[in-house]
Coordinates of C-alpha atoms in Angstrom, one line a residue:
M1 CA 30.2 51.7 12.2
F2 CA 26.4 51.7 10.8
W3 CA 27.0 53.4 6.8
G4 CA 30.3 53.6 4.8
I5 CA 32.3 55.9 3.6
T6 CA 32.6 55.7 0.4
P7 CA 30.4 55.7 -2.7
A8 CA 28.0 52.7 -3.6
L9 CA 29.5 50.6 -6.7
D10 CA 27.9 48.6 -9.3
L11 CA 30.3 45.6 -8.5
I12 CA 28.9 43.9 -12.3
K13 CA 30.1 46.9 -14.2
E14 CA 33.4 46.8 -12.1
H15 CA 33.9 43.5 -13.0
K16 CA 33.5 43.3 -16.1
E17 CA 35.2 46.8 -17.1
S18 CA 38.5 45.5 -14.5
T19 CA 38.7 42.1 -16.5
G20 CA 37.8 43.6 -20.2
N21 CA 35.1 40.7 -20.8
K22 CA 31.9 41.9 -21.9
N23 CA 30.8 38.6 -21.7
L24 CA 29.6 37.7 -18.1
P25 CA 30.1 34.3 -16.9
S26 CA 26.7 32.4 -15.5
M27 CA 27.1 33.2 -11.6
L28 CA 29.0 35.8 -10.0
N29 CA 29.6 35.5 -5.9
M30 CA 31.0 38.8 -4.3
L31 CA 32.6 37.9 -0.8
I32 CA 32.5 41.8 0.8
I33 CA 33.8 42.0 3.9
G34 CA 32.7 45.0 6.0
G35 CA 30.9 46.8 4.0
T36 CA 28.4 47.9 6.6
D37 CA 25.3 49.2 5.1
S38 CA 24.4 46.5 2.0
R39 CA 25.0 49.5 -0.4
H40 CA 27.3 47.7 -2.5
V41 CA 24.4 45.2 -3.2
L42 CA 21.6 47.3 -3.6
K43 CA 23.3 49.3 -6.1
T44 CA 24.3 45.7 -7.8
I45 CA 21.3 44.2 -8.3
A46 CA 19.2 47.9 -9.0
R47 CA 21.6 47.9 -12.2
R48 CA 21.6 44.4 -13.6
Y49 CA 19.7 44.9 -16.2
R50 CA 22.0 47.5 -17.8
H51 CA 24.1 44.2 -18.0
N52 CA 21.2 42.7 -19.5
A53 CA 22.0 40.0 -16.8
E54 CA 18.8 39.8 -15.1
S55 CA 19.1 35.4 -15.7
L56 CA 22.7 35.9 -14.5
Q57 CA 22.8 33.8 -11.1
I58 CA 24.4 36.7 -8.8
N59 CA 25.5 35.7 -4.7
F60 CA 26.4 37.8 -2.2
Y61 CA 28.6 36.2 0.6
L62 CA 28.5 39.0 3.8
M63 CA 31.0 38.8 6.6
E64 CA 30.8 41.7 9.8
A65 CA 32.4 41.9 12.7
C66 CA 29.6 43.3 14.8
M67 CA 26.6 42.0 15.4
E68 CA 25.2 45.1 15.0
T69 CA 26.0 46.0 12.0
V70 CA 24.0 42.6 10.8
A71 CA 20.9 43.8 12.2
K72 CA 21.1 46.9 10.7
Q73 CA 21.5 45.6 7.4
M74 CA 18.9 43.4 7.7
L75 CA 16.4 46.1 8.8
L76 CA 18.1 48.0 5.3
L77 CA 17.2 45.4 2.5
F78 CA 13.5 44.3 4.7
T79 CA 12.8 48.2 4.2
A80 CA 14.2 48.3 0.8
F81 CA 13.0 45.2 -0.8
Q82 CA 9.2 46.1 0.4
P83 CA 6.2 45.7 -2.1
K84 CA 5.2 49.1 -3.6
D85 CA 1.3 48.3 -2.3
S86 CA 3.4 48.3 1.0
L87 CA 5.9 51.5 1.3
G88 CA 5.3 53.8 -1.6
S89 CA 8.4 54.9 -3.4
E90 CA 8.2 58.4 -1.5
Q91 CA 7.2 56.5 1.5
K92 CA 9.7 53.4 1.7
T93 CA 12.4 56.3 0.2
R94 CA 12.1 58.8 3.6
V95 CA 11.6 55.4 6.4
F96 CA 15.0 54.2 5.0
M97 CA 16.8 57.1 5.0
E98 CA 15.6 58.0 8.3
L99 CA 16.2 54.6 9.6
Y100 CA 19.8 54.4 8.0
G101 CA 21.5 57.7 9.1
N102 CA 19.2 59.8 11.6
S103 CA 19.2 59.8 15.2
L104 CA 15.5 60.8 15.4
I105 CA 13.0 59.1 13.3
R106 CA 9.3 60.4 12.9
Q107 CA 6.6 58.3 14.7
F108 CA 5.2 57.1 11.5
T109 CA 9.1 55.6 10.9
A110 CA 9.1 54.8 15.0
K111 CA 5.8 52.6 14.3
Y112 CA 7.2 50.9 11.0
L113 CA 10.8 49.7 13.0
V114 CA 8.2 48.3 16.1
H115 CA 6.9 46.0 13.5
T116 CA 9.9 45.4 11.7
A117 CA 11.9 44.2 14.5
N118 CA 8.8 42.4 16.2
A119 CA 9.5 40.4 12.3
M120 CA 13.0 39.6 12.7
V121 CA 12.9 38.0 16.3
N122 CA 11.5 35.7 14.0
M123 CA 13.3 35.6 11.4
I124 CA 16.7 35.2 13.5
T125 CA 14.8 32.5 15.1
N126 CA 12.7 30.9 12.9
Y127 CA 14.3 30.2 9.6
D128 CA 12.1 29.0 7.9
Y129 CA 10.2 32.0 8.7
L130 CA 12.9 33.9 6.8
N131 CA 12.7 32.0 4.3
Q132 CA 9.3 33.1 3.8
K133 CA 9.7 37.0 3.9
M134 CA 12.9 37.3 2.7
G135 CA 13.9 34.3 0.3
F136 CA 16.6 35.6 -0.4
L137 CA 18.3 36.0 2.4
S138 CA 20.2 33.4 5.0
L139 CA 22.0 33.7 8.4
D140 CA 25.4 31.0 8.1
I141 CA 26.4 32.5 12.3
K142 CA 27.3 31.0 14.8
Y143 CA 24.7 29.8 18.0
K144 CA 26.0 32.6 20.1
E145 CA 26.1 35.5 17.3
R146 CA 22.6 34.6 16.8
D147 CA 21.7 35.1 20.4
Y148 CA 23.2 38.1 20.4
L149 CA 21.4 39.3 17.1
E150 CA 18.2 38.1 18.7
N151 CA 18.5 40.5 21.5
V152 CA 19.7 43.8 19.2
V153 CA 16.5 43.7 17.5
K154 CA 14.3 43.2 21.0
F155 CA 15.5 46.4 21.7
W156 CA 14.2 48.0 19.2
S157 CA 11.3 47.3 20.0
G158 CA 11.5 47.0 23.7
K159 CA 10.2 49.9 25.8
D160 CA 13.9 50.4 27.6
E161 CA 14.7 54.5 27.2
F162 CA 17.4 55.5 24.7
N163 CA 18.1 59.4 24.6
I164 CA 20.4 59.6 21.7
V165 CA 20.7 62.8 21.3
D166 CA 21.9 63.3 25.1
M167 CA 24.5 60.5 24.3
W168 CA 25.4 62.0 21.2
D169 CA 26.0 65.4 23.1
R170 CA 28.3 63.8 25.9
R171 CA 30.5 62.6 23.5
I172 CA 30.9 65.5 21.6
R173 CA 31.8 66.9 24.6
K174 CA 34.3 64.4 25.4
E175 CA 35.8 64.3 21.9
L176 CA 36.3 67.7 21.6
G177 CA 37.4 69.0 25.0
I178 CA 38.0 72.6 25.1
R179 CA 37.5 73.0 21.5
Y180 CA 33.4 72.0 22.7
D181 CA 32.5 76.1 23.0
S182 CA 34.0 76.8 19.3
K183 CA 32.3 73.1 17.8
I184 CA 30.5 75.5 15.2
G185 CA 34.3 76.3 13.9
V186 CA 35.3 72.7 14.3
F187 CA 32.3 71.3 12.2
D188 CA 33.0 73.4 8.9
W189 CA 37.1 73.5 9.1
D190 CA 36.7 69.4 9.0
L191 CA 33.6 70.3 6.2
H192 CA 35.8 72.5 4.2
M193 CA 39.3 71.5 4.3
R194 CA 38.8 67.6 4.5
L195 CA 35.6 66.8 3.1
H196 CA 35.4 69.2 0.4
L197 CA 38.6 69.0 -0.3
A198 CA 38.4 65.5 -0.8
G199 CA 35.6 65.4 -3.4
A200 CA 32.5 65.9 -1.0
R201 CA 31.6 69.3 -2.2
Q202 CA 27.5 67.9 -3.0
I203 CA 27.6 68.0 1.1
C204 CA 26.9 71.3 2.8
D205 CA 27.0 73.6 5.4
Q206 CA 23.7 73.4 7.3
E207 CA 23.0 69.7 7.3
Y208 CA 26.2 68.7 7.9
R209 CA 26.4 71.0 11.2
M210 CA 23.0 70.1 11.7
F211 CA 24.7 65.9 11.3
R212 CA 27.4 66.9 13.8
L213 CA 25.3 68.8 16.4
N214 CA 22.8 66.2 16.7
G215 CA 22.7 63.1 14.7
M216 CA 20.0 64.5 12.3
A217 CA 21.9 64.1 9.0
Y218 CA 18.2 64.2 6.7
S219 CA 15.9 66.8 7.3
W220 CA 12.9 67.8 5.4
L221 CA 10.5 70.3 6.0
E222 CA 6.9 68.8 6.3
S223 CA 8.4 66.2 8.9
E224 CA 8.5 66.8 12.5
M225 CA 11.5 63.7 13.6
A226 CA 10.9 63.6 17.8
R227 CA 11.2 59.7 18.4
P228 CA 15.3 57.9 18.9
N229 CA 15.8 55.7 16.3
R230 CA 16.8 51.9 18.1
S231 CA 18.4 50.9 15.1
L232 CA 22.0 52.8 16.2
V233 CA 22.0 51.5 19.3
C234 CA 25.5 49.5 20.3
G235 CA 27.2 47.0 23.0
I236 CA 22.9 45.3 24.0
L237 CA 23.6 43.8 27.4
Q238 CA 20.2 41.3 28.6
N239 CA 19.2 42.5 32.4
G240 CA 16.7 40.2 33.2
Q241 CA 13.4 41.4 30.6
H242 CA 15.0 44.4 29.9
F243 CA 18.4 45.3 28.3
A244 CA 21.3 47.6 28.8
H245 CA 23.3 49.3 26.2
Y246 CA 26.2 51.5 25.6
G247 CA 24.5 54.0 23.2
Y248 CA 26.0 55.3 19.8
L249 CA 29.1 54.2 19.1
G250 CA 28.8 54.8 15.8
D251 CA 30.9 57.3 13.2
M252 CA 29.7 61.3 14.2
E253 CA 32.5 62.9 11.7
T254 CA 31.8 62.0 7.7
G255 CA 28.4 61.2 8.2
P256 CA 26.1 59.2 6.0
F257 CA 26.2 60.9 3.0
V258 CA 29.3 60.0 0.9
T259 CA 27.6 56.1 0.2
F260 CA 24.5 57.8 -1.7
G261 CA 25.1 61.8 -2.1
L262 CA 27.9 62.5 -3.6
E263 CA 27.5 61.2 -7.1
C264 CA 24.2 61.1 -9.5
E265 CA 23.1 60.4 -13.0
D266 CA 20.7 63.7 -13.5
E267 CA 23.5 66.2 -13.9
S268 CA 20.8 69.1 -13.0
L269 CA 20.9 68.7 -8.8
L270 CA 24.8 68.6 -9.2
R271 CA 24.5 72.6 -10.2
S272 CA 26.2 75.2 -7.6
A273 CA 27.2 78.8 -7.8
N274 CA 29.8 80.8 -6.1
G275 CA 30.2 78.3 -4.0
Q276 CA 27.0 76.7 -2.6
N277 CA 25.2 74.4 -3.8
Y278 CA 21.4 74.4 -5.8
H279 CA 20.3 71.1 -4.0
R280 CA 21.4 69.4 -0.5
S281 CA 23.2 66.3 -0.6
T282 CA 19.9 65.3 1.2
D283 CA 18.1 65.5 -1.7
I284 CA 20.5 63.4 -3.9
I285 CA 20.6 60.4 -2.2
E286 CA 16.8 60.9 -2.1
R287 CA 16.7 60.9 -5.4
N288 CA 19.5 57.9 -6.1
L289 CA 17.4 55.9 -3.4
K290 CA 14.2 56.3 -5.4
Q291 CA 16.0 54.9 -8.5
I292 CA 17.3 52.4 -7.0
F293 CA 14.4 50.9 -6.0
H294 CA 12.5 51.5 -8.7
E295 CA 15.2 49.7 -10.9
I296 CA 15.1 46.5 -7.8
E297 CA 11.4 46.6 -8.6
H298 CA 11.0 46.7 -12.0
N299 CA 14.3 46.2 -14.3
T300 CA 13.4 49.4 -16.0
E301 CA 15.3 52.9 -16.2
Y302 CA 13.8 55.6 -13.5
V303 CA 12.5 58.8 -14.9
H304 CA 12.6 61.3 -11.9
V305 CA 9.5 63.6 -11.5
K306 CA 10.7 66.8 -9.5
K307 CA 7.3 67.6 -6.9
N308 CA 8.6 71.4 -6.7
D309 CA 11.1 73.5 -8.0
L310 CA 12.2 74.5 -4.1
E311 CA 16.0 74.4 -3.6
L312 CA 17.7 74.0 0.0
G313 CA 20.9 74.2 -0.9
H314 CA 22.0 76.7 -0.1
A315 CA 18.7 78.2 2.4
V316 CA 19.9 78.5 6.0
L317 CA 17.5 76.3 8.8
N318 CA 16.4 77.3 12.0
H319 CA 16.2 74.2 14.2
G320 CA 15.2 75.3 18.0
K321 CA 16.4 72.9 20.2
M322 CA 15.0 69.1 20.1
V323 CA 12.1 67.9 22.0
V324 CA 12.5 63.7 22.4
D325 CA 9.8 61.0 23.4
I326 CA 12.6 59.0 24.2
K327 CA 10.5 55.4 25.0
A328 CA 9.1 53.1 21.9
P329 CA 5.7 53.6 20.8
E330 CA 3.0 51.8 22.0
V331 CA 1.9 49.5 18.7
T332 CA 0.0 46.6 18.1
K333 CA 1.7 43.1 16.5
K334 CA 0.7 43.2 13.2
E335 CA 1.7 40.6 10.6
V336 CA 4.2 42.4 7.9
N337 CA 4.7 41.6 4.0
N338 CA 6.4 39.8 2.4
C339 CA 9.6 40.8 0.7
I340 CA 9.6 40.9 -3.5
K341 CA 11.0 37.4 -4.9
L342 CA 14.1 38.6 -6.2
K343 CA 15.1 35.9 -9.4
N344 CA 19.4 34.6 -9.2
V345 CA 20.3 36.2 -6.3
S346 CA 21.2 35.0 -2.9
I347 CA 22.2 37.3 0.2
K348 CA 24.5 35.5 3.1
F349 CA 25.6 36.3 6.1
L350 CA 28.9 34.1 6.9
T351 CA 30.5 34.8 10.6
L352 CA 34.1 36.5 10.1
S353 CA 36.1 33.6 11.7
L354 CA 34.8 31.8 8.3
L355 CA 37.6 33.8 6.7
E356 CA 40.2 32.7 8.3
Q357 CA 39.1 28.7 7.5
M358 CA 38.6 29.2 3.8
L359 CA 42.1 28.4 3.5
Y360 CA 41.4 24.8 4.7
K361 CA 38.0 24.9 3.1
E362 CA 38.2 23.3 -0.4
N363 CA 34.6 24.2 -1.7
Y364 CA 35.9 27.7 -1.7
W365 CA 38.7 27.8 -3.5
N366 CA 39.0 29.6 -6.4
F367 CA 35.4 30.7 -5.8
F368 CA 34.6 34.9 -5.8
N369 CA 34.4 37.0 -9.0
V370 CA 34.3 39.6 -6.5
V371 CA 36.5 39.9 -3.3
Y372 CA 35.6 43.6 -1.0
F373 CA 37.6 44.2 2.0
A374 CA 37.0 47.7 4.0
H375 CA 39.4 50.4 5.5
N376 CA 38.5 49.3 9.1
Y377 CA 38.5 45.1 8.3
L378 CA 42.1 45.5 6.4
R379 CA 43.2 43.4 9.9
Y380 CA 41.6 40.4 8.9
F381 CA 43.4 40.6 5.2
D382 CA 45.4 37.7 4.4
H383 CA 47.3 37.2 1.6
E384 CA 47.4 33.0 0.9
V385 CA 43.5 33.2 1.9
V386 CA 42.5 35.6 -0.2
G387 CA 45.0 34.1 -3.1
K388 CA 43.3 30.8 -1.8
V389 CA 39.5 32.1 -2.9
M390 CA 40.0 34.3 -5.7
K391 CA 39.4 32.9 -9.3
E392 CA 41.8 33.5 -11.9
D393 CA 41.3 37.5 -13.5
A394 CA 39.2 38.1 -10.0
L395 CA 38.4 41.6 -9.1
L396 CA 39.9 42.8 -5.6
V397 CA 38.4 46.3 -3.8
I398 CA 39.7 47.7 -1.0
E399 CA 38.4 50.5 0.3
H400 CA 40.5 53.6 1.2
P401 CA 39.2 56.0 4.2
I402 CA 39.5 59.3 2.3
F403 CA 36.8 60.5 3.9
I404 CA 37.6 60.0 7.4
T405 CA 37.9 64.2 8.9
Q406 CA 41.2 62.6 10.7
N407 CA 43.2 61.6 7.9
R408 CA 45.3 63.6 6.6
Q409 CA 48.0 63.3 3.3
R410 CA 50.7 61.2 6.0
D411 CA 47.7 59.5 7.2
L412 CA 46.8 58.2 3.6
E413 CA 50.0 57.3 2.2
E414 CA 50.7 55.2 5.5
Y415 CA 47.6 53.2 4.5
A416 CA 48.2 53.3 1.0
K417 CA 52.2 51.1 2.2
K418 CA 50.1 49.1 4.7
V419 CA 48.0 47.7 1.6
E420 CA 50.9 46.9 0.0
D421 CA 52.5 45.0 2.7
K422 CA 49.6 43.5 3.1
L423 CA 49.3 41.8 -0.7
G424 CA 52.4 40.0 0.2
E425 CA 53.3 37.5 -2.9
L426 CA 49.5 37.8 -4.0
K427 CA 50.3 37.8 -7.7
V428 CA 48.2 41.2 -8.6
I429 CA 47.7 43.1 -11.5
K430 CA 47.4 46.9 -9.7
F431 CA 45.5 49.5 -11.5
D432 CA 45.9 53.1 -11.0
F433 CA 45.5 55.1 -8.2
N434 CA 45.2 58.8 -7.1
L435 CA 45.9 58.8 -3.6
E436 CA 43.9 62.0 -3.4
K437 CA 41.0 61.3 -5.5
D438 CA 40.2 58.3 -5.6
C439 CA 37.6 55.9 -3.4
Y440 CA 39.2 52.8 -3.8
M441 CA 42.0 51.2 -4.6
K442 CA 41.5 48.1 -7.7
F443 CA 43.4 44.5 -8.5
I444 CA 43.1 41.8 -10.4
K445 CA 43.9 38.3 -9.5
D446 CA 47.2 37.1 -12.5
D447 CA 48.6 33.8 -10.8
K448 CA 50.6 34.3 -14.3
Q449 CA 52.8 36.7 -13.2
K450 CA 56.2 35.8 -12.8

């Protein structure tokens, strides 16, 4: 719910390779349905300079079913586009990773979350303020959705208790049942027999086990995590001056490792020996995010500088019992910095109900160059709507749930069959697809087919 289950894509590169046309149009419109964490947005913006596309106008249209996901994406985008005098490269990367995938965060990150949440409340309720702070982002959602979004963000900076470690353990007990006492064996089986076989070999035993036990995906030896990550809350209900909630309802099996932690341009970080990685997926993610943030701000090639030669891939990290301070930290309100200005980039959140209405809205006909569907949003796929809004030679990308640990060969085959059925009479050219290796199904719209 709070992170994707497939690697981030450079959608400009995907569009160029799929169409075979090296010359880009003057504008690219991209519809991303269920992107979850804006990973494709960040990577696409970061890689613009590689395609000599700085002058290319890129418009992202994002649709989500849950306002918690919209709020989380706004938080991550705000953090990613902070100027270096506000958050340095090292600090920004760590803060982003903690908010993105850790159940517990540092005191500094908790204070940052409260400050940012206070500003986000103003952004949600005052679009002029939103334009001032994040000029590239806009919200085109219903009033009731905006009210709920406001409640979610208010909880982040509130004083209501939120013991995510206890909630996490209760969910594990419920899901595993009688297997709870042998949970370590269950976790190891899911990692080695599902994720590793599916291609996620960079995920190490210790970091995956730590995530499954208490939601701590990323850890560093010098960091003390003691504050709950309130941005992982779900189901906010206002109760007078306070809020009730359903706790954490997100993913507890795949983890936030796949999106940025499986691939790396620096192949030395992908080394392994005797089945053990020299570097963790955490290290890969940290390096990749530093690269993305550098490329976004400077539009130049990133040169990675290693802080030290410490390799933690196969190290055994001993974690004691979690000590959690469940109340929000006391902080004073202060003005947050404006995000960096992005030239020729716009990001718009749309209400999901607009999708079926696009069939009757002429301004969206023959409009999108790229359409992306997450695997859990396939029920919203309508071949008439998709065919109407896609341009000729537009790229259609459908996420493949290969990294969901519960899926077996039969489940993946049924999903692929479901996709074929959903395509219906939509005229497309299908790219080669390997059910057991590929993360995406890709199609090109071709109305010339008979």
